[in-house]
Amino acid sequence: MDDDLKSLERWEPLNIQIGQLFLGFARLETCLSLIVRRSIASRMNKRRHTDGREFAAVILGSQRFKALNDTIKRIVAHEDALTEEQRASLSDLFNHCGHIAGLRDKFAHQSVLPHPDKKGAWLISDTFSTRDLSNERVWTTTTHDICNAAIDLRSAVRWLSSDRTGKLLEFIPSTPPAWRYKSSSLRRLKTETAHSLRKRAVQPPPSPA
């Protein structure tokens, strides 16, 4: 087996879980968008029985997690039907998904290398995006942690999908899912340790010709 193939095999588990992570986030954003549009449409339809969803789509367009998060928080603040337990559970869900969003963003925008000493562990570095190379930041995480994050996104979508009524989250469970991903698993390394590990880390596989 040549070196390129060995390198590709080493990266394959990460590539699979990163794909699941990004797919999970796409599904979460779709779910949140549907909830917001249904909420707006249900209120419009009380006065006008047509085009509620279409009008909501015109107003909102395409939104990402942070914008959807902020929009739902504002709607929830106006929802009298939600209990304090439901509000707390929703806040817990958004906080947790926010941590996962940070993990996703690092893989989307920073460089990644295999950890030289730990199988299944990875180094994430901002060396190509920082303005101050003397203050480079490097984090470490594992394929297992990424898998847990992707599973939690699926759990979040199922939890949010409890609402089938058009009334925002009125029938959502009063307790959040049991989360598997721990935000503490994404750990920033000390500068000296980070530099030493990066020098010994294996470079990513070459792109196909």
XYZ file of C-alpha atoms in Angstrom:
209
model
C 0.000 0.000 0.000
C 1.522 3.362 -1.025
C 1.805 6.373 1.278
C -0.981 8.319 -0.431
C -3.482 5.510 0.098
C -2.459 5.123 3.742
C -2.961 8.849 4.232
C -6.383 8.753 2.599
C -7.458 5.854 4.832
C -6.351 7.767 7.897
C -8.551 10.721 6.917
C -11.609 8.717 5.868
C -13.266 8.433 9.339
C -12.942 12.198 9.831
C -14.333 12.955 6.378
C -17.380 10.757 7.052
C -18.174 12.390 10.395
C -17.593 15.912 9.076
C -20.081 15.124 6.311
C -22.604 13.959 8.926
C -21.964 17.098 10.989
C -22.586 19.469 8.082
C -25.631 17.484 6.925
C -27.020 17.570 10.461
C -26.651 21.332 10.599
C -28.381 21.749 7.252
C -31.321 19.724 8.580
C -31.403 21.734 11.813
C -31.494 25.027 9.911
C -34.277 23.684 7.686
C -36.266 22.629 10.743
C -35.827 26.014 12.442
C -36.785 27.835 9.262
C -40.004 25.800 8.968
C -40.886 26.540 12.599
C -40.425 30.291 12.118
C -42.398 30.333 8.862
C -45.223 28.277 10.385
C -45.353 30.598 13.364
C -45.640 33.702 11.191
C -48.122 32.045 8.813
C -50.394 30.826 11.629
C -50.737 34.364 12.934
C -51.398 35.790 9.484
C -53.994 33.136 8.724
C -56.111 34.270 11.657
C -56.883 37.387 9.635
C -56.212 36.165 6.117
C -56.630 32.547 5.119
C -54.358 32.486 2.086
C -50.667 32.964 1.338
C -49.502 32.986 4.954
C -46.564 30.653 4.338
C -45.711 32.305 1.040
C -45.612 35.733 2.673
C -43.448 34.437 5.515
C -41.012 33.041 2.939
C -40.846 36.442 1.211
C -40.032 38.171 4.500
C -37.485 35.673 5.792
C -35.722 34.286 2.749
C -32.730 32.111 3.594
C -31.430 32.295 7.168
C -28.607 30.526 8.968
C -28.482 29.161 12.506
C -27.618 32.373 14.369
C -30.290 34.449 12.635
C -32.886 31.690 13.115
C -31.850 31.339 16.762
C -32.335 35.067 17.355
C -35.678 35.089 15.516
C -37.087 32.170 17.495
C -35.935 33.720 20.785
C -37.898 36.860 19.946
C -40.979 34.811 19.042
C -40.670 32.711 22.194
C -40.571 35.892 24.284
C -44.016 36.658 22.813
C -45.424 33.129 23.332
C -47.689 32.987 26.390
C -48.457 29.268 25.897
C -44.918 28.104 26.728
C -44.113 27.001 30.268
C -40.924 28.025 32.040
C -39.684 24.431 31.677
C -40.217 24.546 27.910
C -38.428 27.889 27.684
C -35.500 26.550 29.691
C -35.326 23.425 27.528
C -35.346 25.497 24.352
C -32.587 27.732 25.725
C -30.541 24.633 26.593
C -30.998 23.298 23.051
C -29.876 26.530 21.416
C -26.885 26.871 23.728
C -25.814 23.310 22.961
C -26.279 23.681 19.209
C -24.320 26.931 19.450
C -21.331 24.982 20.790
C -21.674 22.538 17.900
C -21.883 25.478 15.485
C -18.499 26.619 16.802
C -17.061 23.152 16.128
C -18.524 23.129 12.611
C -17.146 26.598 11.855
C -13.645 25.558 12.863
C -13.704 22.634 10.447
C -15.163 24.868 7.745
C -12.645 27.697 8.067
C -9.469 26.432 9.784
C -6.752 23.950 8.841
C -6.938 20.382 10.148
C -4.160 17.847 10.748
C -4.084 14.406 12.380
C -2.768 14.403 15.935
C 0.721 12.829 15.754
C 0.383 10.942 19.047
C -3.295 9.973 19.313
C -5.188 7.871 16.791
C -8.560 9.378 15.952
C -7.583 12.800 17.335
C -7.172 15.960 15.271
C -5.510 19.349 15.454
C -7.446 22.412 14.275
C -5.327 25.508 13.673
C -6.091 29.107 12.688
C -2.602 29.543 11.246
C -3.995 30.486 7.812
C -6.679 32.880 9.077
C -5.102 34.671 12.033
C -3.672 38.171 11.663
C -1.120 37.468 14.392
C 1.036 34.387 13.765
C 2.684 34.812 17.147
C -0.716 34.140 18.724
C -1.761 31.121 16.638
C -4.537 29.106 18.221
C -4.715 25.308 18.003
C -7.509 23.095 19.317
C -7.785 19.325 19.587
C -10.828 17.081 19.215
C -11.578 13.498 18.175
C -13.584 11.710 15.505
C -15.748 10.299 18.301
C -16.572 13.814 19.550
C -17.588 14.880 16.040
C -19.801 11.799 15.748
C -21.491 12.714 19.049
C -22.081 16.262 17.789
C -23.713 14.941 14.601
C -25.941 12.604 16.653
C -26.993 15.518 18.875
C -28.035 17.537 15.824
C -30.326 14.692 14.767
C -31.744 14.586 18.309
C -32.344 18.345 18.208
C -34.279 18.074 14.946
C -36.447 15.255 16.321
C -37.072 17.252 19.498
C -38.029 20.404 17.620
C -40.225 18.407 15.257
C -42.580 17.672 18.157
C -44.362 20.842 17.022
C -46.874 19.872 14.335
C -49.540 22.467 15.051
C -48.273 25.709 13.562
C -48.206 27.130 17.098
C -44.538 27.641 17.797
C -43.202 24.886 20.053
C -46.417 24.674 22.075
C -46.211 20.898 22.336
C -42.463 20.638 22.711
C -41.173 18.420 25.534
C -40.372 20.148 28.812
C -36.957 18.468 29.049
C -34.182 18.611 26.427
C -32.591 15.501 24.896
C -29.722 13.763 26.680
C -26.769 15.330 24.884
C -23.724 13.263 23.950
C -21.335 15.970 22.750
C -19.386 17.857 25.423
C -18.199 21.357 24.530
C -15.174 20.787 26.769
C -13.977 18.086 24.346
C -12.877 20.862 21.953
C -9.795 21.865 23.887
C -7.398 24.693 23.078
C -3.746 23.706 23.453
C -1.000 25.748 25.059
C 1.134 27.561 22.498
C 4.313 25.549 23.109
C 2.457 22.239 22.930
C 0.574 23.304 19.817
C 3.733 24.287 17.918
C 5.461 21.028 18.812
C 2.500 18.886 17.709
C 1.960 20.778 14.469
C 5.554 20.254 13.421
C 5.161 16.494 13.816
C 1.650 16.223 12.390
C 1.094 14.351 9.131
C 0.063 16.563 6.234
C -3.360 16.003 4.570
C -3.567 13.717 1.536
C -2.899 15.238 -1.889
C -5.830 16.255 -4.059
C -6.612 13.862 -6.932
C -4.876 14.805 -10.169
